[in-house]
Structures are given as structure tokens and as C-alpha cells.
mmCIF file of C-alpha atoms in Angstrom:
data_model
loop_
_atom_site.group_PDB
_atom_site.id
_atom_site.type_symbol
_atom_site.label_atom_id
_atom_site.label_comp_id
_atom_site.label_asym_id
_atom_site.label_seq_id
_atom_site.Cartn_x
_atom_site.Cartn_y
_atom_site.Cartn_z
ATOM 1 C CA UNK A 10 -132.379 28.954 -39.227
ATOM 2 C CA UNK A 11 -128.944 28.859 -37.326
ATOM 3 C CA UNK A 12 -131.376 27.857 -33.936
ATOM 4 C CA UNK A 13 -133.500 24.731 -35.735
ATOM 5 C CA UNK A 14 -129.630 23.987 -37.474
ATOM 6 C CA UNK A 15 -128.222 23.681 -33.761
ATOM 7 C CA UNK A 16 -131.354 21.155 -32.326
ATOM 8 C CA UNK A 17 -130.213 18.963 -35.506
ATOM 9 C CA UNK A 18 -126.722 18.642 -33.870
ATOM 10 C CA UNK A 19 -125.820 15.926 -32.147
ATOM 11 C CA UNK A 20 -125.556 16.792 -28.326
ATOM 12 C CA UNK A 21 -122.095 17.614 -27.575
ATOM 13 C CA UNK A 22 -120.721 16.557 -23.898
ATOM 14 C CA UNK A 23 -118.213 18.973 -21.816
ATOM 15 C CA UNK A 24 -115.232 16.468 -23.153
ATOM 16 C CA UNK A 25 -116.254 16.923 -26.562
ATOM 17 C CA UNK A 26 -116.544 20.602 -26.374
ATOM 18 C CA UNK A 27 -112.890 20.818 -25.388
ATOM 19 C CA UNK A 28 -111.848 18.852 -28.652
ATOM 20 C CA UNK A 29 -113.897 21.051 -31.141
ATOM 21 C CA UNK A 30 -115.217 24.599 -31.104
ATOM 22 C CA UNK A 31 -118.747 24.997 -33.223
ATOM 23 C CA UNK A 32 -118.526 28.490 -35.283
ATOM 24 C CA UNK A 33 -121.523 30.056 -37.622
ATOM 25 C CA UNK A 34 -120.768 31.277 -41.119
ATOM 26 C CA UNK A 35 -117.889 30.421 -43.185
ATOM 27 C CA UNK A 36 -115.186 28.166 -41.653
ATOM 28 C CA UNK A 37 -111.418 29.853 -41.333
ATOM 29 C CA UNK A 38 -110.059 27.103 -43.205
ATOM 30 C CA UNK A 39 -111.918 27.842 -46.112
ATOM 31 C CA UNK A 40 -111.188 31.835 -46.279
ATOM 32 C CA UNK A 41 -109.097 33.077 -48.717
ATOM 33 C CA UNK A 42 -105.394 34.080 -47.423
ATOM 34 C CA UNK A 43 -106.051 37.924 -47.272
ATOM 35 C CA UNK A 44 -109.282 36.995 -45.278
ATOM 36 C CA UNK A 45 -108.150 34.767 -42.659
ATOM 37 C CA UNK A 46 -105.122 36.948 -41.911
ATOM 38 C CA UNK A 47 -107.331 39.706 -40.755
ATOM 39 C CA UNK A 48 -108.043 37.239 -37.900
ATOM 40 C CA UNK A 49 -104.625 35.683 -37.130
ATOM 41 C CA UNK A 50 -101.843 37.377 -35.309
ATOM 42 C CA UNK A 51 -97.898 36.551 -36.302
ATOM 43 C CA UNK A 52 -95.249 36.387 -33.928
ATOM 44 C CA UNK A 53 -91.770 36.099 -34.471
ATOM 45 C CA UNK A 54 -89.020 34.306 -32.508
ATOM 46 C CA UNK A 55 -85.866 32.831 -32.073
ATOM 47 C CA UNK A 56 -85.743 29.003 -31.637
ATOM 48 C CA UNK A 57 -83.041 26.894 -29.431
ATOM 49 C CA UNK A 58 -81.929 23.713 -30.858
ATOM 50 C CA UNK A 59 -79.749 22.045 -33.615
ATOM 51 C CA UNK A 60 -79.133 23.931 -36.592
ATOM 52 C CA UNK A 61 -75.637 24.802 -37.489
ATOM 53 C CA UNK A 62 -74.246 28.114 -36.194
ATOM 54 C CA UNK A 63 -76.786 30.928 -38.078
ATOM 55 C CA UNK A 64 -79.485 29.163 -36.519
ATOM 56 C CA UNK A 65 -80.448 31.832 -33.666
ATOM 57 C CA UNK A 66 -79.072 35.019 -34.767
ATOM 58 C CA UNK A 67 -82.568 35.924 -36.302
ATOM 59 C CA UNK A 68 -86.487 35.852 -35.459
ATOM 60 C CA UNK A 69 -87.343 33.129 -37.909
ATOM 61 C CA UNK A 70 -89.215 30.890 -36.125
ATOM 62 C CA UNK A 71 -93.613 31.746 -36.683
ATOM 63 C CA UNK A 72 -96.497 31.280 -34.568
ATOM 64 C CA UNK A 73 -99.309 32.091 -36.120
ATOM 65 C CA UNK A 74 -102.643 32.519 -34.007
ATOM 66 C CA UNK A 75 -106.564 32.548 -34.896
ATOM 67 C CA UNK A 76 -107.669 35.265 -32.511
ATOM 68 C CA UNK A 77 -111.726 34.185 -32.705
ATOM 69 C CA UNK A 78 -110.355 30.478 -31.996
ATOM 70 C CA UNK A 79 -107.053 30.784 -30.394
ATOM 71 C CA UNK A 80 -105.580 27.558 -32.627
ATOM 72 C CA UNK A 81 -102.142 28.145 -33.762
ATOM 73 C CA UNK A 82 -99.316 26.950 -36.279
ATOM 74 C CA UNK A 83 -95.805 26.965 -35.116
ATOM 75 C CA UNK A 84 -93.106 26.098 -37.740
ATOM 76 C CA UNK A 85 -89.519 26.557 -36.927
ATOM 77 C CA UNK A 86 -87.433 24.506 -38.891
ATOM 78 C CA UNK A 87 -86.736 26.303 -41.857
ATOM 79 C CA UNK A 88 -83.904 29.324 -41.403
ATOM 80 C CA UNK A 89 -85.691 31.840 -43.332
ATOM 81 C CA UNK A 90 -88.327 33.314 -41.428
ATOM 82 C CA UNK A 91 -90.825 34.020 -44.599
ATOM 83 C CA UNK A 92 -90.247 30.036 -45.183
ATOM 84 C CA UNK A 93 -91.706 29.356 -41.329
ATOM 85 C CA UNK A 94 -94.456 31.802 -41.876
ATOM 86 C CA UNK A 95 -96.035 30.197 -44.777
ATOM 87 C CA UNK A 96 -95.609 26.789 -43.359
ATOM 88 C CA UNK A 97 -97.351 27.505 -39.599
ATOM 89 C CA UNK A 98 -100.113 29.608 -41.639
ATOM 90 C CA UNK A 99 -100.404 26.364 -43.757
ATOM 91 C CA UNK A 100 -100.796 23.921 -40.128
ATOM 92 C CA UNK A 101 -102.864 27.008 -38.746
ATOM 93 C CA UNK A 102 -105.309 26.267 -41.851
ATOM 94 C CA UNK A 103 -105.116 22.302 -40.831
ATOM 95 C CA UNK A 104 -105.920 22.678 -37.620
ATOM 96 C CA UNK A 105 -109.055 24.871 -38.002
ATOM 97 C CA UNK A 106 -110.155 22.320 -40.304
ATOM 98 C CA UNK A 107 -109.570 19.694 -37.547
ATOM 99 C CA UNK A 108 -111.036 21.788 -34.841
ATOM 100 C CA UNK A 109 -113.847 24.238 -35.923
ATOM 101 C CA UNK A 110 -117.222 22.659 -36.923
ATOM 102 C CA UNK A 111 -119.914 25.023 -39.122
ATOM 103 C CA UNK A 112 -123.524 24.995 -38.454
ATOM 104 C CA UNK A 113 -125.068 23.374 -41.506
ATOM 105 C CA UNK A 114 -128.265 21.719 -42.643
ATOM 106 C CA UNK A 115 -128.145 18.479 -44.711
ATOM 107 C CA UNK A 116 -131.311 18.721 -46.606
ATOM 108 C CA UNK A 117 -130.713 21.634 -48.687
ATOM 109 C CA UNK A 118 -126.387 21.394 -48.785
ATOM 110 C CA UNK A 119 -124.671 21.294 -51.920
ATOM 111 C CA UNK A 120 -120.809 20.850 -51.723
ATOM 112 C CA UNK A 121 -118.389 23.792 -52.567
ATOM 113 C CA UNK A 122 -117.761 25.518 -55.591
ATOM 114 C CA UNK A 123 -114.105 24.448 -54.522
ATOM 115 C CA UNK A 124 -115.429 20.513 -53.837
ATOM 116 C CA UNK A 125 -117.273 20.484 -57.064
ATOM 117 C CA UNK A 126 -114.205 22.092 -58.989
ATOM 118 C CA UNK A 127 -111.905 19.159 -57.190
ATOM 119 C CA UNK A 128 -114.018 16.739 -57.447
ATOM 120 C CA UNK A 129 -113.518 14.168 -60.569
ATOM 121 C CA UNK A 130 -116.510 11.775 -60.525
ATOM 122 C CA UNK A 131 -117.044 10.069 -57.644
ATOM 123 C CA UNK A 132 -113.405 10.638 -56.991
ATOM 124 C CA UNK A 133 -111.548 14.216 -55.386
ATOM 125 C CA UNK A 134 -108.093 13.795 -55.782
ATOM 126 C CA UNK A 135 -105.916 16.079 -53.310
ATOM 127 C CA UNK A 136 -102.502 15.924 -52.562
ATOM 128 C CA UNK A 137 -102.186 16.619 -48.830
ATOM 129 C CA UNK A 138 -99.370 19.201 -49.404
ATOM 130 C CA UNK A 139 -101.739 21.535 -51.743
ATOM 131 C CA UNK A 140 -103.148 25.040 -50.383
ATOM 132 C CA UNK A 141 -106.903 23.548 -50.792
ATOM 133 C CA UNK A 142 -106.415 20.624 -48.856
ATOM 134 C CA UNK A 143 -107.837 22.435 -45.636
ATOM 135 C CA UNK A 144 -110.581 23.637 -47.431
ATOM 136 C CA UNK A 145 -111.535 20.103 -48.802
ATOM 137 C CA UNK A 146 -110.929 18.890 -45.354
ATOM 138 C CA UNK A 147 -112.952 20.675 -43.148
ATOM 139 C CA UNK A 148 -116.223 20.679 -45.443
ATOM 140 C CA UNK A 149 -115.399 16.441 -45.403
ATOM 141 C CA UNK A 150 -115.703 16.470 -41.298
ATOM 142 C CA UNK A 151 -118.243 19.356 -41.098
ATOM 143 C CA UNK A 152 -120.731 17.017 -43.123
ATOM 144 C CA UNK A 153 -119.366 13.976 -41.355
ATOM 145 C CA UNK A 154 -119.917 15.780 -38.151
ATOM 146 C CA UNK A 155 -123.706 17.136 -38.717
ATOM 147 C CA UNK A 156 -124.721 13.473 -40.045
ATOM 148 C CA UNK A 157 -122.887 11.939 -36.729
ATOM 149 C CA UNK A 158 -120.318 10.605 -38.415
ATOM 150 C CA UNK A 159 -122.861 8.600 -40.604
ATOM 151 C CA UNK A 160 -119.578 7.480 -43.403
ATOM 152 C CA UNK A 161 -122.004 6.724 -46.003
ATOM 153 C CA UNK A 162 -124.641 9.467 -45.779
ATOM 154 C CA UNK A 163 -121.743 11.586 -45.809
ATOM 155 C CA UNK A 164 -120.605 10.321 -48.850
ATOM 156 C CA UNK A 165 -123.559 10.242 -50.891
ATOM 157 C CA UNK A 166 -123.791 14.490 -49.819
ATOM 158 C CA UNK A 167 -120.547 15.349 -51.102
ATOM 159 C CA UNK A 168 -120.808 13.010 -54.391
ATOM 160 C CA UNK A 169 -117.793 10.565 -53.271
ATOM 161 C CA UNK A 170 -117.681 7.552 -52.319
ATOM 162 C CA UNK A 171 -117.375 6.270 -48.768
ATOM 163 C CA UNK A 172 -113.599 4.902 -49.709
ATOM 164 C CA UNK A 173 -113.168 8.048 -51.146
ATOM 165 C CA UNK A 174 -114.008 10.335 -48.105
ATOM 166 C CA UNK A 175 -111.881 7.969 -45.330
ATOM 167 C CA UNK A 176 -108.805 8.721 -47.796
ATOM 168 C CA UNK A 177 -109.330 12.672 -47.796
ATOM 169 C CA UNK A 178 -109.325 12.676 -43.733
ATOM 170 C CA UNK A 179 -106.760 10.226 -43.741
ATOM 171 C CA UNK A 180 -103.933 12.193 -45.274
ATOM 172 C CA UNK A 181 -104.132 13.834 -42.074
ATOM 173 C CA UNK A 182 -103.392 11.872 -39.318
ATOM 174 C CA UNK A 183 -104.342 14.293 -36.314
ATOM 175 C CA UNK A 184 -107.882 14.475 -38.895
ATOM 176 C CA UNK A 185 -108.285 10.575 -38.604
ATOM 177 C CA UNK A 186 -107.831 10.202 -34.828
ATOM 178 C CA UNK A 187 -110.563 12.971 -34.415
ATOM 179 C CA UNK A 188 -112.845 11.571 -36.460
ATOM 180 C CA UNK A 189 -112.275 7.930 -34.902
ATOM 181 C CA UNK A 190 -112.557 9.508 -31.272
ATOM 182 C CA UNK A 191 -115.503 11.055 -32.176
ATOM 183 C CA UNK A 192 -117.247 7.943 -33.626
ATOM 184 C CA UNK A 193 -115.743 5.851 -30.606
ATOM 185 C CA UNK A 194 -118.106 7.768 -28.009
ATOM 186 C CA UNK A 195 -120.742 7.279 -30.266
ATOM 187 C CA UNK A 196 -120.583 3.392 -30.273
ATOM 188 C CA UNK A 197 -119.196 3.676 -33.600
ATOM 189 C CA UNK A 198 -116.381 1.218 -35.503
ATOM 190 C CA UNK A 199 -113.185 3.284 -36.275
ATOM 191 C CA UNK A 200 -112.047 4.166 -40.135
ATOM 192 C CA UNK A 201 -109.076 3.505 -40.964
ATOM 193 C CA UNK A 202 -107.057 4.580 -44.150
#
């Protein structure tokens, strides 16, 4: 099934391939915390910079790294260190979501438990800042993605409307220009927010 689900995909050119990496089974983004740190490697370090005088005396700056993917988060401006961690584990989950792409077939997909949960009518409200906002995301551009970037269709598959879906990508910005590179090599008008 995974073979017949990768002759459905769009053909992907040597440029694109550096801009997104195509993964089978569940996406990172959508793992649970305990999950997706069996796959990420911390590391610790002091930061130069502006800060006031405590600033550098400790290890609180965090990378944290997706081994299978090699996508990190960095976060360094808070001064506790478990404060940085959660925040580049947060952009770590952001940018899988932006980066990874799931093997998927459109005729028999049903959305999420998570989307379905979220999902209010033809309306998913989602503040950016909230832990399931990655999840959200990357099913919204995985779909997007395997119906090349076909707004509507897209829509109609995950119950929202087409309004509806350009806000969810939009709250991320680095999201949006992907998705509006990605429909700009395919002849496509850009979304905007």
C-alpha cells in the first residue's frame, strides 16, 4: 500500500527534496511527548549575548534534535534552562510539522481523533501557542501536500472550510511561506492569511 501511496505523490524535484523530507507511519509532530523524546537528543549550553549579569554562569540555553530527521529547536532566551527546554521541544514539534510529509491515501482518510476532537463544525479553532497546534498543523499540510496543494479538496477532507484551513497554516508564518513556495512551482496562486 505504502508503494501505490508513493505513485499518487506528486513528483518531487531535487530542490523540493531539500525543503521537505517524506517519512512512513505516524508523523513526529503528532507523537505524544514521551514518544517523540525517544527520538530527540537534548543538549545543553551556555549562550553569549545581552542578559544582565547571571546570564552565562549556567547551561540554560536547549537544542533539541530529531535524530531520524535531524530538525532542531533552539530556545535560549529564557534563564532557566527547564524554561528553554520546553520551548525548543515546542519549535522542534513546529518544524517537523513544517518539514516532514506522511505517506497517505485520500480516498479512504478520515481526519484525527485529535482533528475531529478540535474541530467545531466546519470551524477548528487553535490558538497557535497550544501543545496541539503541531499536531493540527502537520495533518493540514500532509493532506494539502498529497492533494497538490488542491485548497479546496483539502478542505472538504478534513471537514473545514477552505478559509478555515489558510488560517490554521497561517498562524505559522515559516508554515505559510512553505505552503506558498510549494504551490508557486506548481503554477499555483499564493494563500495568504
Amino acid at each position: 500500500q505504502a508503494n501505490r501511496a508513493n505513485e499518487l505523490l506528486p513528483p518531487i524535484s531535487a530542490f523540493e527534496q531539500s525543503r521537505y523530507k517524506m517519512i512512513e507511519g505516524d508523523h513526529p509532530a503528532m507523537l505524544s511527548d514521551e514518544a517523540l523524546l525517544r527520538d530527540v537528543v537534548l543538549d545543553f549550553g551556555r549562550t553569549g549575548g545581552p542578559g544582565g549579569q547571571h546570564r552565562n554562569r549556567k547551561a540554560t540555553s536547549c537544542t533539541a534534535t530529531h535524530v531520524p530527521s535531524d530538525y532542531s529547536g533552539k530556545a535560549a532566551e529564557r534563564r532557566r534552562q527547564s524554561e528553554n527546554r520546553k520551548l525548543a521541544f515546542s519549535r522542534l514539534r513546529r518544524t517537523l510539522a513544517i518539514h516532514l510529509r506522511r505517506t497517505i491515501l485520500l480516498d479512504n482518510y478520515a481526519p484525527s481523533e485529535l482533528w475531529e476532537k478540535r474541530r467545531q463544525g466546519d470551524q477548528l479553532p487553535i490558538n497557535p501557542k497550544h501543545r496541539d497546534y503541531p499536531h493540527l498543523l502537520a495533518e493540514a499540510l500532509d493532506i494539502l501536500f498529497t492533494s497538490e496543494f488542491n485548497q479546496s479538496e483539502s478542505a472538504e477532507i478534513l471537514k473545514i472550510t477552505s478559509s478555515q484551513l489558510v488560517k490554521v497554516i497561517s498562524h505559522e508564518k515559516e508554515a505559510l511561506t512553505w505552503l506558498n513556495n510549494q504551490r508557486k512551482e506548481r503554477g499555483l496562486s499564493p494563500l495568504s492569511s
